[in-house]
Tab-separated table of C-alpha atoms in Angstrom:
chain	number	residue	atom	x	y	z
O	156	UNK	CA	0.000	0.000	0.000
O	157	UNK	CA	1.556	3.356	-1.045
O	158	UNK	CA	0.008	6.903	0.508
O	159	UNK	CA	-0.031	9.826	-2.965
O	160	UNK	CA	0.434	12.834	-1.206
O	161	UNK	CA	-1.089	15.400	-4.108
O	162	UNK	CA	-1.896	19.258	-4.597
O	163	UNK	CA	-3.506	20.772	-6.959
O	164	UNK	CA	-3.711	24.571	-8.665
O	165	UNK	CA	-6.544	26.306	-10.576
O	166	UNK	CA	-7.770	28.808	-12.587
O	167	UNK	CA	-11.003	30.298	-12.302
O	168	UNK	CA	-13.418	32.780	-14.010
O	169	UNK	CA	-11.177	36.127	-14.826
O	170	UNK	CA	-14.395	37.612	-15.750
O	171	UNK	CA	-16.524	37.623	-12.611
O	172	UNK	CA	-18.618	34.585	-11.062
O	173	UNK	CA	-21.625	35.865	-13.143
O	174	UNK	CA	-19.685	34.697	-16.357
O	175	UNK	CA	-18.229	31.338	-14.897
O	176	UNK	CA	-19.054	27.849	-16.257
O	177	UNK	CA	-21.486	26.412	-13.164
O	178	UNK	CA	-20.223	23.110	-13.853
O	179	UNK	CA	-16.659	23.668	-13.352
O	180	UNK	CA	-16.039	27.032	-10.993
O	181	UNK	CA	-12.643	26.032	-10.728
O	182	UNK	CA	-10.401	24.277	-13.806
O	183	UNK	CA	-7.383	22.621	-12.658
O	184	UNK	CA	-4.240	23.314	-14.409
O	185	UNK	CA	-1.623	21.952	-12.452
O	186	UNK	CA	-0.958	18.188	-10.702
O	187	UNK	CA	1.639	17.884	-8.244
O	188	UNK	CA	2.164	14.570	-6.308
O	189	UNK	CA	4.495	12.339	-4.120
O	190	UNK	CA	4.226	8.901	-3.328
O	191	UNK	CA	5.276	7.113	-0.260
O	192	UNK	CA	5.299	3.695	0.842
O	193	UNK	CA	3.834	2.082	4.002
O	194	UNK	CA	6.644	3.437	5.943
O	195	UNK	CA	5.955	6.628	4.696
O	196	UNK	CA	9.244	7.130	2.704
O	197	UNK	CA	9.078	9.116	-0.483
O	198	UNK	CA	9.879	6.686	-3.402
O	199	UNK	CA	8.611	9.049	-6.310
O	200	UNK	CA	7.137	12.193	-7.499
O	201	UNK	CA	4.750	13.287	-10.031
O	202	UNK	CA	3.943	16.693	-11.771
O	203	UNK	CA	1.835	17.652	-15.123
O	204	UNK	CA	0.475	21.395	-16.555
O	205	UNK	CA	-2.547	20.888	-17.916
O	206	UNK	CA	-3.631	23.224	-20.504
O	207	UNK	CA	-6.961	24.818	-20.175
O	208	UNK	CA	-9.812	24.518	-22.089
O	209	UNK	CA	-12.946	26.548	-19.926
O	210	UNK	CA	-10.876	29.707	-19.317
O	211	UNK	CA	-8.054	30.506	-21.192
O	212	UNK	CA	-7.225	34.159	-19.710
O	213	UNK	CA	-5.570	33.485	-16.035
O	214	UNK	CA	-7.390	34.865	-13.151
O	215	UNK	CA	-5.563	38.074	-11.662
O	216	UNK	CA	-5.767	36.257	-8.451
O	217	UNK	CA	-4.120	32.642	-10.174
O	218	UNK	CA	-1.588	34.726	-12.456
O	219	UNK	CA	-0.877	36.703	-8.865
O	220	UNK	CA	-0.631	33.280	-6.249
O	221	UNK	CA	0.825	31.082	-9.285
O	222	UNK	CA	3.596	32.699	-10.970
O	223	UNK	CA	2.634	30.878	-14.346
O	224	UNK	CA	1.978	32.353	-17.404
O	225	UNK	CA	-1.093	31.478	-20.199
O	226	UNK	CA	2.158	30.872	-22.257
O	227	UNK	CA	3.281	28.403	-20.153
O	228	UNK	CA	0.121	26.678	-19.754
O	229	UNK	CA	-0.810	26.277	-23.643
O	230	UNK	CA	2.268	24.254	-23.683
O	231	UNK	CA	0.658	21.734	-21.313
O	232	UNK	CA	-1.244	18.646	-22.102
O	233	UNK	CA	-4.921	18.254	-22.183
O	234	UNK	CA	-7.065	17.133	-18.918
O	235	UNK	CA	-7.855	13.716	-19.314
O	236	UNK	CA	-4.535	12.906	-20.406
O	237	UNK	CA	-2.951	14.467	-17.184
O	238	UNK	CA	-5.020	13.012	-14.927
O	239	UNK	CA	-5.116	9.511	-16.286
O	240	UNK	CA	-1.582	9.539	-16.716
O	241	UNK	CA	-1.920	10.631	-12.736
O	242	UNK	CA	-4.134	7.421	-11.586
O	243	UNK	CA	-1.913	5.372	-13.498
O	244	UNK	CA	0.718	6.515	-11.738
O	245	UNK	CA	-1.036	6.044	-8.581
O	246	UNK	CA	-1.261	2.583	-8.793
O	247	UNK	CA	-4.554	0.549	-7.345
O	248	UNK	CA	-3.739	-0.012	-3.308
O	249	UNK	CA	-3.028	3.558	-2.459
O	250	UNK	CA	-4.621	6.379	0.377
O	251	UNK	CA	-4.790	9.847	-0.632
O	252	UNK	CA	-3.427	12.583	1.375
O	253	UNK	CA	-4.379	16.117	0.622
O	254	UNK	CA	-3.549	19.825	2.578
O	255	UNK	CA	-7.429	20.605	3.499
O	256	UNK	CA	-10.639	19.125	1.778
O	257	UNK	CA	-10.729	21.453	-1.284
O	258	UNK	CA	-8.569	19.269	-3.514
O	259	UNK	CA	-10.212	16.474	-3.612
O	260	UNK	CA	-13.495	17.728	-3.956
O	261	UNK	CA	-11.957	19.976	-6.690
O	262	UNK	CA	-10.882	16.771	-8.653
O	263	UNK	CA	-13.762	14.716	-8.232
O	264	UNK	CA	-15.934	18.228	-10.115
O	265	UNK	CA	-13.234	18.547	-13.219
O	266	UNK	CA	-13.480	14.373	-13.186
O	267	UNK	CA	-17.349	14.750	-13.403
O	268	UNK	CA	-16.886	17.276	-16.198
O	269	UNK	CA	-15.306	14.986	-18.282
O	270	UNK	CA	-17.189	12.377	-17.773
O	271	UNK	CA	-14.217	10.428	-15.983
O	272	UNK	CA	-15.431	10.363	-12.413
O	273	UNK	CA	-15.890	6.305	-12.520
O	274	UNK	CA	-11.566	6.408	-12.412
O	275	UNK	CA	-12.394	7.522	-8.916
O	276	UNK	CA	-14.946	5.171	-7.078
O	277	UNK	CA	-16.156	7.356	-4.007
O	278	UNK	CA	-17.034	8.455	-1.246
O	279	UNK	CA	-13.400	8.240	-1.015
O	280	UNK	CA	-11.166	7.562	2.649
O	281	UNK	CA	-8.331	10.239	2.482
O	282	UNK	CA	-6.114	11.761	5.215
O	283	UNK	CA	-6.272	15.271	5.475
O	284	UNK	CA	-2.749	16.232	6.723
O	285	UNK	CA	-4.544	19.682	7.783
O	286	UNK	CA	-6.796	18.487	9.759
O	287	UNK	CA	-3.657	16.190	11.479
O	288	UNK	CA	-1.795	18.838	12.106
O	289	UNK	CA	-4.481	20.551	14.436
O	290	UNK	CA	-5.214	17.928	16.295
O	291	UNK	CA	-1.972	16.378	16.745
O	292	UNK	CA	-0.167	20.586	17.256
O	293	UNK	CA	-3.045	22.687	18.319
O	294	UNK	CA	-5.270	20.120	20.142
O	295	UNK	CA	-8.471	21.383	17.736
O	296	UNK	CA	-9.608	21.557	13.668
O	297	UNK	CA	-7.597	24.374	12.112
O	298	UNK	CA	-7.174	25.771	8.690
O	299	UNK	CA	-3.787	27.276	8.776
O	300	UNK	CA	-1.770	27.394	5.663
O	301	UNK	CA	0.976	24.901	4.517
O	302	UNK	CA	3.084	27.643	4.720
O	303	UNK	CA	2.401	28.670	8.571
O	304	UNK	CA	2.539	24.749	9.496
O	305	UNK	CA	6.128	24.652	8.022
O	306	UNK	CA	7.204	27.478	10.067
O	307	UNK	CA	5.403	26.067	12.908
O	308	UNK	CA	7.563	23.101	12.515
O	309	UNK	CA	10.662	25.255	11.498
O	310	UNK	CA	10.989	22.807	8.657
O	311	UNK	CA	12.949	23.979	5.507
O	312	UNK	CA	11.913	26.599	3.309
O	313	UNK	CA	13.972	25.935	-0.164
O	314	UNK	CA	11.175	25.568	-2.472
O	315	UNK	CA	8.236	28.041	-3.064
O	316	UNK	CA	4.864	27.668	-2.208
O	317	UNK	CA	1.580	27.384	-4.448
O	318	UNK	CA	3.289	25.261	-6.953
O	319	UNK	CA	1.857	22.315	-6.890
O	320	UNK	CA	4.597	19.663	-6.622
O	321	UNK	CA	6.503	22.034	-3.852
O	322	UNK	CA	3.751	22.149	-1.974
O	323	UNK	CA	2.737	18.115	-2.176
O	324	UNK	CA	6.337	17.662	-0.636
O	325	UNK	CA	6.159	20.315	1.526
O	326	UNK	CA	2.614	18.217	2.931
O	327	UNK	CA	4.504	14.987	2.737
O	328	UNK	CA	7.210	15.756	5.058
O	329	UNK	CA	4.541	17.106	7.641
O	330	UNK	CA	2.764	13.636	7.265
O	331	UNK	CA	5.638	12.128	8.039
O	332	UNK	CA	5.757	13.510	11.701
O	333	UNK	CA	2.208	12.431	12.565
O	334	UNK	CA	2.181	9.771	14.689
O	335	UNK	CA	1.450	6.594	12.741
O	336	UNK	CA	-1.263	5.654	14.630
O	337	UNK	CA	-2.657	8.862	15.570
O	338	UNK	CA	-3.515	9.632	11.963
O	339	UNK	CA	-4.887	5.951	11.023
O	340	UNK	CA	-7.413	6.585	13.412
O	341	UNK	CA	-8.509	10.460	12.170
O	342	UNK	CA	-9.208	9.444	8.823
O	343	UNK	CA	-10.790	12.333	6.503
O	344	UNK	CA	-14.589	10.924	4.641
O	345	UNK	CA	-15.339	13.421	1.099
O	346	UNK	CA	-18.315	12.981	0.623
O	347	UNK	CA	-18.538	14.774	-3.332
O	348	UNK	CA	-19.579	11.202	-4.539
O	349	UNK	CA	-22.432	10.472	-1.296
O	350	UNK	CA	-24.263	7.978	-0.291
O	351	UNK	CA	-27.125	7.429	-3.251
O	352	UNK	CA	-29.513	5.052	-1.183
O	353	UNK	CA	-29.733	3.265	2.294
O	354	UNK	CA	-27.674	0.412	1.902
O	355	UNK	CA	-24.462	2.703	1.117
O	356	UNK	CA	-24.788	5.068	4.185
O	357	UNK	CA	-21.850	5.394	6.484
O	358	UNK	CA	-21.745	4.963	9.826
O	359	UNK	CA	-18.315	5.301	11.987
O	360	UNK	CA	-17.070	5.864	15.334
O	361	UNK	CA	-14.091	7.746	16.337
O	362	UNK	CA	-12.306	7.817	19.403
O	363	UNK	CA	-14.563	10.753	20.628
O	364	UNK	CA	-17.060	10.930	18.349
O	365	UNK	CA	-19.231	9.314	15.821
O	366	UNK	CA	-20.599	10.088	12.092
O	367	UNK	CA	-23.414	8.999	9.635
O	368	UNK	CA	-23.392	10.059	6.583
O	369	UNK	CA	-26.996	9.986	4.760
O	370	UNK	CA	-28.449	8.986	1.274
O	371	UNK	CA	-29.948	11.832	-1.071
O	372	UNK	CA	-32.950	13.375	0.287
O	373	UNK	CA	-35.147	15.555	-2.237
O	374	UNK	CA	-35.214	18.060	0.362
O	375	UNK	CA	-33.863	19.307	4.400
O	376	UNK	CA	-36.597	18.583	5.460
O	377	UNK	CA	-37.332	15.628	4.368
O	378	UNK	CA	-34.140	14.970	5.467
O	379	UNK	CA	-34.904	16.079	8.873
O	380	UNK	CA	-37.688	13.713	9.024
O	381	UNK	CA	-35.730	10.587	8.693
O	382	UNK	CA	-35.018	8.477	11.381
O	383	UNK	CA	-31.595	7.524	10.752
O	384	UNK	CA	-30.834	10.925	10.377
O	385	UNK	CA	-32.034	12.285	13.643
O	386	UNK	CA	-31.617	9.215	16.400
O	387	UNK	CA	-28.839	9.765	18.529
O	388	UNK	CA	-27.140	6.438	19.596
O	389	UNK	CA	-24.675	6.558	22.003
O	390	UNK	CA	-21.097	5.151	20.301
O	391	UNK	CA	-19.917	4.094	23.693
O	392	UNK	CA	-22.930	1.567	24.306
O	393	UNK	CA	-24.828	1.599	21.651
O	394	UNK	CA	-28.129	1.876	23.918
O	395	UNK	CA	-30.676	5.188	22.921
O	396	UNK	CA	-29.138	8.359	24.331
O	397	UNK	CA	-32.527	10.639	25.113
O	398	UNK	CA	-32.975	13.893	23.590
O	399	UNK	CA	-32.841	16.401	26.128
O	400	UNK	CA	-33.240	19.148	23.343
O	401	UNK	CA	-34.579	17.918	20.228
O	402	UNK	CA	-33.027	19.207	16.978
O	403	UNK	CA	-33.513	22.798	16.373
O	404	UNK	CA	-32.069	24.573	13.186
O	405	UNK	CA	-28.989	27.214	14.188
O	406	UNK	CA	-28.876	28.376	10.491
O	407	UNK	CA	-30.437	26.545	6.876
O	408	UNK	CA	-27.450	24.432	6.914
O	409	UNK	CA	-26.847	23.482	10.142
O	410	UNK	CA	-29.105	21.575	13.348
O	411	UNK	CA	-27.893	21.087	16.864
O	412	UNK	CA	-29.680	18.660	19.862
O	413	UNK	CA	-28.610	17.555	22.789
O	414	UNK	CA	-28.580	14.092	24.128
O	415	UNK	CA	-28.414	12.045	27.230
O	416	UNK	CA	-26.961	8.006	28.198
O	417	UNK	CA	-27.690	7.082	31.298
O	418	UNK	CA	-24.281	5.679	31.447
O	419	UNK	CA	-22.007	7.921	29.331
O	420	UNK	CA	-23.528	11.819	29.963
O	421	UNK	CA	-23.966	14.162	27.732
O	422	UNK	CA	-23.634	14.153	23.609
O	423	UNK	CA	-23.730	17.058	20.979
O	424	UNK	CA	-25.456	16.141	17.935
O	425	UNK	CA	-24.527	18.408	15.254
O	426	UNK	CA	-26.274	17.519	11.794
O	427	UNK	CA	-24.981	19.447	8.693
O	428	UNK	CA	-27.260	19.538	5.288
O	429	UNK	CA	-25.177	19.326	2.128
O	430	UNK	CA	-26.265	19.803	-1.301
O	431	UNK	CA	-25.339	18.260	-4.452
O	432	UNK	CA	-24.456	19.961	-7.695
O	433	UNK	CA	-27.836	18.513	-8.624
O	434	UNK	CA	-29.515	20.100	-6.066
O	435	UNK	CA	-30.261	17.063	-3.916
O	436	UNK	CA	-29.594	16.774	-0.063
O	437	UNK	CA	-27.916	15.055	2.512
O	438	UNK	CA	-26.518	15.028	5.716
O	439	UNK	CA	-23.731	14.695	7.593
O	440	UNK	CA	-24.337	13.818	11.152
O	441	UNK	CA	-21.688	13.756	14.217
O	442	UNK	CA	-22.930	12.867	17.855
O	443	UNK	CA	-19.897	14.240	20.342
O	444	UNK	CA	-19.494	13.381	23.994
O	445	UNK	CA	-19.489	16.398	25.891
O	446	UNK	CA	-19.589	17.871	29.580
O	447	UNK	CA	-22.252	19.982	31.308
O	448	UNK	CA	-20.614	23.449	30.716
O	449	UNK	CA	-20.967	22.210	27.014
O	450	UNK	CA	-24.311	20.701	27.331
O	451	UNK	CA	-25.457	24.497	29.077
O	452	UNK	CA	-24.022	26.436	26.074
O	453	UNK	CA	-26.372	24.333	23.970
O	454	UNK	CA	-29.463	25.135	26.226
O	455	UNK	CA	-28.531	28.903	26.143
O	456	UNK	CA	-27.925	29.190	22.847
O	457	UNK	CA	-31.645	27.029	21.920
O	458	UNK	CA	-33.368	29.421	24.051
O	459	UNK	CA	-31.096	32.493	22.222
O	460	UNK	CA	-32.328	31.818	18.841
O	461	UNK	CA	-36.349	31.365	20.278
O	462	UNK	CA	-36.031	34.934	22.000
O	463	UNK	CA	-34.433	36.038	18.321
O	464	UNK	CA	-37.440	34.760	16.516
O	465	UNK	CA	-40.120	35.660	18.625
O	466	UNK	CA	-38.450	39.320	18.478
O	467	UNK	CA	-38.222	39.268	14.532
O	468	UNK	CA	-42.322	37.731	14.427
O	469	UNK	CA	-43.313	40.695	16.908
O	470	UNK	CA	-41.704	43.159	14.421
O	471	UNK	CA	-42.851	41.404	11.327
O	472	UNK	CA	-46.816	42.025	12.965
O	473	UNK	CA	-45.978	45.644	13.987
O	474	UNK	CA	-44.928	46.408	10.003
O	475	UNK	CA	-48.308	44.873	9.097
């Protein structure tokens, strides 16, 4: 089993979001990637320009971050030669291992494009070496740059960053100081291919935590009505944890409750809706074991949101 430490770079819409191509927001132009093998040693490197087909004129932004030049990039090779000269290289019994979510998802959207997403059979098991690094560093989530992590680390700075096979190295060599077994068990789930129907949803527990990930609903809330979706099983037991607060909506994309085991306290259920690019739903679903202070934040901020609603309906009836 090898681990392909990759990073991408793209080009968007230099003529405003109104003009962009909804399908693909964000072209790729640029694979970088390292591979390592199960002892996390670098054995090999990848790198392709990819010349652009959706927007030839660079973004000020890209041309600005990038350093590359539309001159440069007409000299590259087509998309679905790069990136199936890419998988290829990849090999079959591999983990991917991005800096943040964005790449992945951005790969899976030019795949779809093309018409080339079966190469990539999701949703697909990555490590996100981001994501490691605040946990195993700064004790939470972060999204700090490869660039402040290397300085964190005071790790070399020879090559330049936002190219993308400098900065796949640059997120290899941080991979290679996370504990082993510390980032086996804080796998990454994307979630751009979902679950399409019941028997594919994911379940799985963490040490602290657990997540479901749903099958397409036509809608939030008939998302919200599902019972998969909104039980809240303690991970620890697996007995019924009782809804102290049932699920209330925080914003449209977001739904908090709080539960109760008898044996195991207090748990924050946290249930996020995502969309498709078809405009289909699902949800991603955590259930957290928390203490009181925590479980009191969620009361107070449940009764917040009622006093800010009852406030905006008494105003709404004044105007009438």
């Amino acid at each position: 089993m090898n681990y392909i430490v990759f990073d991408l770079e793209w080009n968007q819409c230099p003529y405003g979001k109104e003009k962009e191509n909804k399908k693909l927001p964000f072209e790729i132009i640029e694979i970088g990637a390292v591979k390592l093998d199960e002892n996390r040693n670098i054995v090999d490197s990848f790198q392709e320009i990819i010349k652009p087909v959706v927007y030839h004129r660079l973004h000020f932004r890209t041309k600005e971050i990038l350093g590359i030049t539309s001159n440069r990039l007409e000299e590259g090779i087509p998309f679905k030669a790069a990136v199936k000269k890419f998988l290829e290289w990849c090999g079959t019994d591999v983990k991917f291992c991005t800096w943040g979510s964005a790449d992945l998802v951005e790969l899976q959207r030019n795949l779809k494009y093309y018409r080339m997403l079966f190469l990539l059979k999701g949703p697909v098991f990555y490590y996100d070496v981001q994501k490691l690094f605040g946990l195993i560093y700064e004790n939470e989530k972060t999204t700090r740059s490869l660039e402040y992590a290397i300085d964190f680390l005071k790790m070399d700075k020879g090559d330049t960053f936002h190219q993308a096979l400098n900065d796949a190295h640059y997120t290899a060599e941080i991979l290679k100081k996370i504990p082993e077994n510390f980032m086996k068990r804080n796998y990454s789930i994307d979630c751009y291919q979902n679950p399409k129907n019941k028997d594919s949803e994911i379940y799985t527990v963490f040490k602290d935590y657990s997540k479901f990930i749903s099958r397409e609903f036509s809608s939030k809330e008939e998302a919200m009505m599902d019972k998969e979706v909104t039980k809240t099983q303690c991970f620890l037991c697996k007995r019924t944890a009782k809804k102290k607060i049932r699920w209330f909506s925080v914003n449209p994309k977001s739904h908090l409750c709080l539960a109760y085991c008898p044996e195991h306290g207090y748990f924050k259920g946290k249930a996020r809706i995502k969309k498709t690019d078809e405009g289909k739903c699902y949800v991603v679903k955590t259930l957290k074991r928390i203490d009181e202070a925590e479980a009191s934040e969620i009361r107070e901020k449940r009764e917040a949101l009622r006093k800010k609603r009852r406030m905006k309906r008494h105003q709404e009836k004044k105007k009438k």
